[in-house]
Structures are given as structure tokens and as C-alpha cells.
């Protein structure tokens, strides 16, 4: 575990934190006016290897070879030119800082970080972090890698959980959830929707599925997995009999047979490592999914009524009748999909480059 301190004066800026992998929805912007919760679990931090926020540079302004040196293999509208390697934490874990009022940014309901670091060290005044809590953005504090350093906490050594321990805990991510919106005269409002985390996870996985397809049709398992992926795969890949088969695989699951081409596997939430199968499917392409999403896909949890006594508090969303399903087909998060795809070297192949161009031109809008 670590405590982050100011690089200028050494003042402590956080509670003790343990490192985990960065959630795939960290850069997601969801809906319009939605109140998204805190990104990181309290007591944890994750390092974002890519730059985030302004200043920005247009694609045409990049020098030859500069994009590939940054791990980007297809054109994008613009790229962040800020410092990379920020440590992302929950807002409640920050200490010894104050907001910089003039760095509010262009947000409408909170802080969006558009003007750069908006939190300063209370002891010396050095800008050290950026708080983000505007509508449609996941709430987080991003500690600038050039303004803070992390110091190990002696006597605390938390080993990552094993795959067996993770699956035993069974922390699944439901595919549907109520989305809060900014309240009007009648207070807070909610609507039932596909989970933003699922949409981001699907965008990330869909980019890998396209690479794994090698330009051939792909068939995924039926049920919820098909609801999430099959429509987009059928639209983006050539028509015809399925030639490459994808299955769910991972800890505690039966070993896939040798004829499987693609494996939908979980990512360890602490280490960020993708689950790796043994033979005979060692050559299959592993498509990463967040553990909570993967666990729901391999073992869906039905919505069952639960008896309760007493009055329902005013601020609790009623669950009678049972929550309705979203009234629209599932759509993967477009920005997460594009962010992932342009960072996979295979995107340089002509057919994948065409998909990126269609995204830029908006011709795939009905899928995202």
C-alpha cells in the first residue's frame, strides 16, 4: 500500500491506498445530465498510462511516427497532450488539498478538469490533482504524475486475491441499473437503463473481437452474450456462415474444446492480468472482460422478488413491480470502442481501418 505526497513539500495528500487496475469505463462519458457514481473503490488507486485532458492536439499536427510511438495506430480527431501516468483515486481518499476556483473548466454541473489541475496542495500551493465530478462523467480525482510521488506504507502488504478467491466472492455487475439525473422541482429522477459499465466493457471487448475475427464472421454464445455483441458483429463483419466461434472461458468453467477460436475471459481487477487458458485452447484469442461483467455472463442472476417489512424510505427507488428492461437494444460505448481499437496494432489492416473511418464519419451511429 502507498500514500501519495506532494512532490513540492512532502505533505501527505491521500489515505493509504492499494493499487488495482484501471476500470475500462474510466474515460467514459455517459448520456446527458446523468449522475454517475464514484469511479474508484475507496482505498484503491489505479494508474492511467495515457494522457488525459487538455491541452489537445489535432491529428494533423502530429509529427510523422509520433502517434505510433504513443501506441496509436489509426487516425483520431485529437490527442491529449498532457502528462501521462496520473493516479486515479476516489474523491473521498484525498487529503490536505484545496480547490482552485479559477480552474473550474467549462462544466455545467460540477468540475470537468478542462482547465487542467484544479486542486492544490494546502501546505505549499502546488497544483497536484484534478477533480472530476461533472454530469455524465465518473467522479474521480486524478493525481498528476509530475506533482506527486507515492511512498510505501510500512508493515502493510496486501497480496492480490487468487482467481478462486475472486470468483468465490461473487461480486457481479448487473447489466441493468437505475440512472440518476439531475433533479428538478420534484427532486431526483431515475430511469432504467443498460449499465454504463456494461456498455464500456462491451466497447472494449468488441474492438478485440474484431481483431480476433480476422475479418471473418463470428458467433458468440446465445442469450445475454448475444444481446451484447452479436448485432454489432453481424453489422461490422461480412455476412455468411459463422467461421470463428467465441465462447466464455475462465476460472471454474469447463475447458473449451480445441475447435474454439476466441475466448471471452475475465481480467483480474487488482493486477489487470487477463486470465490465460491451458491447452488445447492456448492459441485462441483471449478477449478481456471486467470480472463482474464476465461473472454475470457465465452465471446470470434472475431478478427475484424479495419480501420486506416496514415503510420504504422516500429516497429509495421502489422495486415493485420488478424493474423494467431498457426499451432499446444494447449499444456498446462508442468512445471506449474507438479508444481501444486505434491502440491495437491490427487496426492498420485495410478492413479495420475502414471501420475506424466510418466511426469518424458517423456512418455506424446506429450501433453505438
Coordinates of C-alpha atoms in Angstrom, one line a residue:
X1 CA 0.0 0.0 0.0
X2 CA 1.0 3.6 -0.6
X3 CA 0.4 7.1 0.5
X4 CA 0.8 9.9 -2.1
X5 CA 2.7 13.0 -1.0
X6 CA 3.3 16.4 -2.6
X7 CA 6.4 16.5 -4.8
X8 CA 7.0 20.1 -3.7
X9 CA 6.8 19.9 0.1
X10 CA 6.3 16.3 1.0
X11 CA 2.8 16.8 2.6
X12 CA 0.6 13.7 2.7
X13 CA -2.3 14.0 0.2
X14 CA -4.1 10.7 0.5
X15 CA -5.1 7.9 2.8
X16 CA -3.2 4.6 2.4
X17 CA -4.2 3.1 -0.9
X18 CA -3.6 -0.2 -2.7
X19 CA -3.1 -0.4 -6.4
X20 CA -5.7 -2.0 -8.7
X21 CA -6.2 -2.0 -12.5
X22 CA -7.8 1.0 -14.2
X23 CA -11.5 0.3 -14.9
X24 CA -12.4 0.2 -18.6
X25 CA -15.1 2.8 -18.1
X26 CA -12.6 5.4 -16.7
X27 CA -12.8 7.6 -19.7
X28 CA -16.5 7.1 -20.4
X29 CA -18.9 10.0 -20.9
X30 CA -22.4 8.7 -20.4
X31 CA -25.7 10.2 -21.6
X32 CA -26.7 13.7 -21.0
X33 CA -27.1 15.1 -17.5
X34 CA -26.6 11.7 -15.8
X35 CA -25.3 11.5 -12.3
X36 CA -22.6 8.8 -12.4
X37 CA -21.1 7.4 -9.2
X38 CA -17.5 7.3 -8.0
X39 CA -15.1 5.6 -10.4
X40 CA -12.7 4.0 -7.9
X41 CA -13.4 1.9 -4.8
X42 CA -12.4 3.7 -1.7
X43 CA -8.9 2.7 -0.5
X44 CA -7.6 2.0 -4.1
X45 CA -5.8 3.8 -6.9
X46 CA -5.1 3.0 -10.5
X47 CA -2.5 4.4 -12.9
X48 CA -3.8 5.7 -16.2
X49 CA -0.9 5.2 -18.7
X50 CA -2.3 7.5 -21.3
X51 CA -2.5 11.3 -21.1
X52 CA -5.9 12.7 -20.1
X53 CA -7.4 16.2 -20.6
X54 CA -6.1 19.3 -22.2
X55 CA -4.1 20.7 -23.9
X56 CA -5.2 18.9 -27.1
X57 CA -3.5 18.5 -30.5
X58 CA -5.3 17.8 -33.7
X59 CA -4.2 14.6 -35.7
X60 CA -2.8 16.8 -38.5
X61 CA -0.5 18.5 -36.0
X62 CA 1.4 15.3 -35.0
X63 CA 4.9 14.6 -36.3
X64 CA 5.5 11.5 -38.5
X65 CA 5.7 8.4 -36.4
X66 CA 4.7 10.3 -33.2
X67 CA 1.3 8.6 -32.9
X68 CA 2.7 5.1 -33.2
X69 CA 5.3 5.9 -30.7
X70 CA 2.4 6.7 -28.3
X71 CA 0.7 3.4 -29.2
X72 CA -1.9 4.8 -31.6
X73 CA -2.1 3.1 -35.0
X74 CA -5.1 4.8 -36.7
X75 CA -6.2 8.4 -37.1
X76 CA -8.3 10.1 -34.3
X77 CA -9.8 13.5 -34.1
X78 CA -7.4 14.8 -31.5
X79 CA -5.0 13.6 -28.8
X80 CA -4.4 14.8 -25.3
X81 CA -1.0 16.4 -24.9
X82 CA -1.0 16.4 -21.1
X83 CA 1.3 14.4 -18.8
X84 CA 0.6 10.7 -18.7
X85 CA 0.7 8.3 -15.7
X86 CA -1.9 10.0 -13.5
X87 CA -3.0 8.1 -10.4
X88 CA -6.8 7.9 -10.2
X89 CA -8.5 7.7 -6.8
X90 CA -11.9 8.2 -5.1
X91 CA -12.6 11.8 -4.1
X92 CA -13.1 10.7 -0.5
X93 CA -9.5 9.5 -0.3
X94 CA -7.9 12.9 -0.9
X95 CA -6.4 14.9 2.0
X96 CA -4.6 18.2 2.5
X97 CA -5.8 19.9 -0.7
X98 CA -7.9 22.8 -1.7
X99 CA -9.8 23.6 -4.8
X100 CA -8.5 26.2 -7.3
X101 CA -11.7 28.3 -8.1
X102 CA -10.4 29.8 -11.3
X103 CA -9.8 26.2 -12.7
X104 CA -13.5 25.3 -12.8
X105 CA -13.4 24.5 -16.5
X106 CA -16.4 24.6 -18.8
X107 CA -18.6 22.2 -16.8
X108 CA -22.3 22.8 -16.3
X109 CA -23.0 20.8 -13.1
X110 CA -19.6 20.3 -11.5
X111 CA -15.9 20.1 -12.4
X112 CA -14.7 18.5 -15.6
X113 CA -10.9 19.2 -15.5
X114 CA -10.9 21.0 -18.8
X115 CA -8.6 23.8 -17.4
X116 CA -6.0 21.3 -16.0
X117 CA -5.3 20.6 -12.4
X118 CA -7.9 22.2 -10.2
X119 CA -6.7 21.1 -6.7
X120 CA -3.6 22.4 -4.9
X121 CA -1.6 21.2 -2.0
X122 CA -2.9 23.1 1.0
X123 CA 0.6 23.3 2.5
X124 CA 2.6 24.8 -0.4
X125 CA 0.0 25.7 -3.1
X126 CA 1.4 23.4 -5.8
X127 CA -1.3 22.2 -8.2
X128 CA -1.3 18.4 -7.6
X129 CA -4.6 16.9 -8.8
X130 CA -7.7 17.3 -11.0
X131 CA -11.1 16.6 -9.5
X132 CA -13.8 15.4 -11.9
X133 CA -17.5 15.3 -10.9
X134 CA -19.5 16.9 -13.7
X135 CA -22.6 15.3 -15.0
X136 CA -22.2 12.3 -17.3
X137 CA -18.6 11.8 -16.0
X138 CA -17.4 9.2 -13.4
X139 CA -16.4 11.0 -10.2
X140 CA -12.7 10.8 -9.5
X141 CA -9.5 12.7 -8.5
X142 CA -6.5 12.4 -10.8
X143 CA -3.2 12.9 -9.1
X144 CA -0.7 14.4 -11.5
X145 CA 2.3 12.2 -12.0
X146 CA 4.7 15.2 -12.1
X147 CA 3.3 16.8 -9.0
X148 CA 3.0 13.8 -6.5
X149 CA 5.0 10.8 -5.6
X150 CA 4.0 7.7 -3.8
X151 CA 5.5 6.4 -0.6
X152 CA 5.2 2.8 0.6
X153 CA 3.3 2.2 3.9
X154 CA 5.5 0.1 6.1
X155 CA 4.0 -3.1 7.6
X156 CA 1.1 -3.4 5.2
X157 CA 1.5 -5.9 2.4
X158 CA -1.8 -6.9 0.7
X159 CA -1.3 -9.8 -1.8
X160 CA -3.6 -9.9 -4.8
X161 CA -6.5 -12.4 -4.5
X162 CA -6.3 -15.6 -6.4
X163 CA -8.8 -16.3 -9.2
X164 CA -10.6 -18.8 -6.9
X165 CA -10.9 -16.2 -4.2
X166 CA -12.3 -13.6 -6.6
X167 CA -14.9 -15.9 -8.1
X168 CA -15.9 -17.1 -4.6
X169 CA -16.6 -13.5 -3.6
X170 CA -19.0 -13.4 -6.5
X171 CA -19.2 -9.6 -6.9
X172 CA -21.2 -9.5 -10.2
X173 CA -22.0 -6.3 -12.1
X174 CA -25.7 -6.3 -13.1
X175 CA -26.4 -5.5 -16.8
X176 CA -29.3 -3.1 -15.9
X177 CA -29.5 -0.3 -13.3
X178 CA -31.3 2.9 -12.5
X179 CA -29.6 6.0 -13.8
X180 CA -30.0 9.2 -11.7
X181 CA -30.5 12.5 -13.4
X182 CA -30.1 16.0 -12.0
X183 CA -33.3 16.7 -10.1
X184 CA -35.9 19.3 -11.0
X185 CA -38.6 20.8 -8.9
X186 CA -39.8 17.4 -7.8
X187 CA -36.3 16.2 -6.7
X188 CA -34.1 13.5 -8.2
X189 CA -35.3 11.5 -11.2
X190 CA -34.3 8.0 -12.3
X191 CA -34.7 5.9 -15.5
X192 CA -34.0 2.2 -16.0
X193 CA -31.1 1.6 -18.4
X194 CA -28.4 -0.8 -19.5
X195 CA -25.4 -0.4 -17.2
X196 CA -22.9 2.2 -18.3
X197 CA -20.2 -0.2 -17.1
X198 CA -21.5 -2.9 -19.4
X199 CA -21.6 -0.5 -22.4
X200 CA -18.0 0.5 -21.8
X201 CA -16.9 -3.1 -21.2
X202 CA -18.6 -4.2 -24.5
X203 CA -16.9 -1.4 -26.4
X204 CA -13.5 -2.5 -25.1
X205 CA -14.2 -6.2 -25.8
X206 CA -15.8 -5.5 -29.3
X207 CA -12.6 -4.0 -30.5
X208 CA -10.7 -7.1 -29.5
X209 CA -13.4 -9.3 -31.0
X210 CA -13.0 -7.6 -34.4
X211 CA -9.2 -8.2 -34.3
X212 CA -9.8 -11.8 -33.3
X213 CA -12.3 -12.3 -36.1
X214 CA -9.5 -11.8 -38.8
X215 CA -12.3 -10.3 -40.9
X216 CA -14.5 -13.4 -40.8
X217 CA -18.0 -13.8 -39.3
X218 CA -18.0 -14.5 -35.5
X219 CA -20.6 -16.3 -33.5
X220 CA -20.9 -15.7 -29.7
X221 CA -22.9 -17.7 -27.2
X222 CA -26.7 -17.1 -27.2
X223 CA -28.6 -15.3 -24.5
X224 CA -27.3 -12.1 -22.9
X225 CA -23.8 -12.5 -24.6
X226 CA -25.5 -12.4 -28.0
X227 CA -27.6 -9.4 -26.9
X228 CA -24.4 -7.5 -26.1
X229 CA -22.2 -8.5 -29.1
X230 CA -23.9 -10.3 -31.9
X231 CA -25.8 -7.4 -33.5
X232 CA -22.6 -5.3 -33.8
X233 CA -20.5 -8.2 -35.0
X234 CA -23.1 -9.0 -37.7
X235 CA -23.1 -5.4 -38.9
X236 CA -19.3 -4.8 -38.9
X237 CA -18.2 -8.2 -40.3
X238 CA -19.0 -9.9 -43.6
X239 CA -22.2 -11.9 -43.9
X240 CA -22.2 -15.7 -44.2
X241 CA -22.0 -18.8 -42.1
X242 CA -20.0 -18.3 -38.9
X243 CA -16.5 -19.4 -39.3
X244 CA -15.0 -18.4 -36.0
X245 CA -16.6 -19.4 -32.7
X246 CA -16.3 -17.5 -29.4
X247 CA -17.1 -19.0 -26.0
X248 CA -17.0 -17.9 -22.4
X249 CA -14.0 -19.3 -20.6
X250 CA -12.3 -18.7 -17.3
X251 CA -11.7 -19.9 -13.7
X252 CA -14.2 -22.6 -12.6
X253 CA -15.5 -23.1 -16.1
X254 CA -15.3 -26.3 -18.2
X255 CA -12.3 -26.3 -20.6
X256 CA -13.3 -25.2 -24.1
X257 CA -12.8 -27.7 -26.9
X258 CA -10.0 -27.5 -29.4
X259 CA -12.2 -26.0 -32.1
X260 CA -12.8 -22.7 -30.3
X261 CA -11.1 -19.7 -31.9
X262 CA -12.0 -16.9 -29.4
X263 CA -12.3 -16.9 -25.6
X264 CA -14.3 -14.3 -23.6
X265 CA -12.2 -14.3 -20.4
X266 CA -12.1 -12.2 -17.2
X267 CA -9.5 -9.6 -16.2
X268 CA -8.1 -9.6 -12.7
X269 CA -9.4 -6.4 -11.1
X270 CA -6.3 -5.9 -9.0
X271 CA -3.4 -6.9 -11.3
X272 CA -5.1 -6.2 -14.6
X273 CA -3.9 -9.5 -16.0
X274 CA -6.1 -11.4 -18.4
X275 CA -7.0 -15.0 -17.5
X276 CA -4.9 -17.4 -19.6
X277 CA -6.2 -20.8 -20.5
X278 CA -4.2 -24.0 -20.8
X279 CA -4.1 -26.3 -23.8
X280 CA -5.8 -27.3 -26.0
X281 CA -7.1 -23.7 -26.5
X282 CA -3.9 -21.9 -25.8
X283 CA -3.8 -20.5 -29.3
X284 CA -7.3 -19.0 -29.1
X285 CA -7.6 -15.2 -28.9
X286 CA -8.4 -14.0 -25.4
X287 CA -11.0 -11.2 -25.4
X288 CA -10.9 -9.3 -22.0
X289 CA -13.9 -8.6 -19.9
X290 CA -14.2 -7.0 -16.5
X291 CA -14.6 -9.7 -13.9
X292 CA -18.0 -8.5 -12.7
X293 CA -19.4 -8.5 -16.2
X294 CA -17.9 -11.9 -17.1
X295 CA -19.3 -13.5 -13.9
X296 CA -22.8 -12.3 -14.8
X297 CA -22.5 -13.7 -18.3
X298 CA -21.3 -17.1 -17.1
X299 CA -23.9 -17.2 -14.3
X300 CA -26.8 -14.8 -14.9
X301 CA -28.7 -13.8 -11.7
X302 CA -32.5 -13.7 -12.2
X303 CA -34.4 -10.8 -10.8
X304 CA -36.5 -12.3 -7.9
X305 CA -38.9 -10.5 -5.6
X306 CA -37.7 -10.1 -2.0
X307 CA -40.1 -9.7 0.8
X308 CA -39.6 -6.7 3.1
X309 CA -41.3 -5.2 6.1
X310 CA -41.8 -1.6 7.1
X311 CA -42.2 1.5 5.0
X312 CA -39.9 2.3 2.1
X313 CA -37.7 5.3 2.7
X314 CA -38.5 8.3 0.5
X315 CA -35.1 8.3 -1.3
X316 CA -35.2 4.5 -2.1
X317 CA -36.1 3.5 -5.7
X318 CA -39.1 1.2 -5.5
X319 CA -38.7 -2.3 -6.9
X320 CA -42.4 -3.2 -7.1
X321 CA -43.3 -4.0 -9.8
X322 CA -39.9 -5.5 -10.8
X323 CA -37.6 -3.1 -12.8
X324 CA -38.4 -2.9 -16.4
X325 CA -35.9 -3.8 -19.1
X326 CA -34.4 -1.0 -21.1
X327 CA -36.7 -0.1 -24.1
X328 CA -33.8 -0.1 -26.6
X329 CA -31.3 -2.6 -27.9
X330 CA -27.9 -2.8 -26.2
X331 CA -25.2 -0.5 -27.7
X332 CA -21.5 -0.6 -26.9
X333 CA -19.9 2.6 -25.8
X334 CA -18.6 4.2 -29.0
X335 CA -15.7 6.2 -27.4
X336 CA -14.4 3.2 -25.5
X337 CA -14.6 1.1 -28.6
X338 CA -12.6 3.6 -30.7
X339 CA -10.1 4.3 -27.9
X340 CA -9.3 0.6 -27.7
X341 CA -9.4 -0.2 -31.4
X342 CA -7.0 2.5 -32.5
X343 CA -4.5 1.2 -29.9
X344 CA -4.4 -2.3 -31.3
X345 CA -1.7 -2.8 -34.0
X346 CA -4.0 -4.9 -36.1
X347 CA -6.1 -1.8 -36.9
X348 CA -3.6 -1.0 -39.6
X349 CA -5.2 -3.6 -41.8
X350 CA -7.4 -2.1 -44.5
X351 CA -10.7 -3.5 -43.4
X352 CA -10.3 -2.4 -39.8
X353 CA -9.1 1.0 -40.9
X354 CA -12.3 1.3 -42.8
X355 CA -14.3 0.7 -39.6
X356 CA -12.4 3.5 -37.9
X357 CA -13.1 5.8 -40.8
X358 CA -16.8 5.0 -40.7
X359 CA -16.8 5.8 -37.0
X360 CA -15.2 9.2 -37.7
X361 CA -17.8 9.9 -40.4
X362 CA -20.7 8.8 -38.2
X363 CA -21.9 6.0 -40.5
X364 CA -22.0 3.5 -37.6
X365 CA -24.1 5.7 -35.3
X366 CA -26.9 3.1 -35.1
X367 CA -24.6 0.6 -33.5
X368 CA -23.3 2.9 -30.7

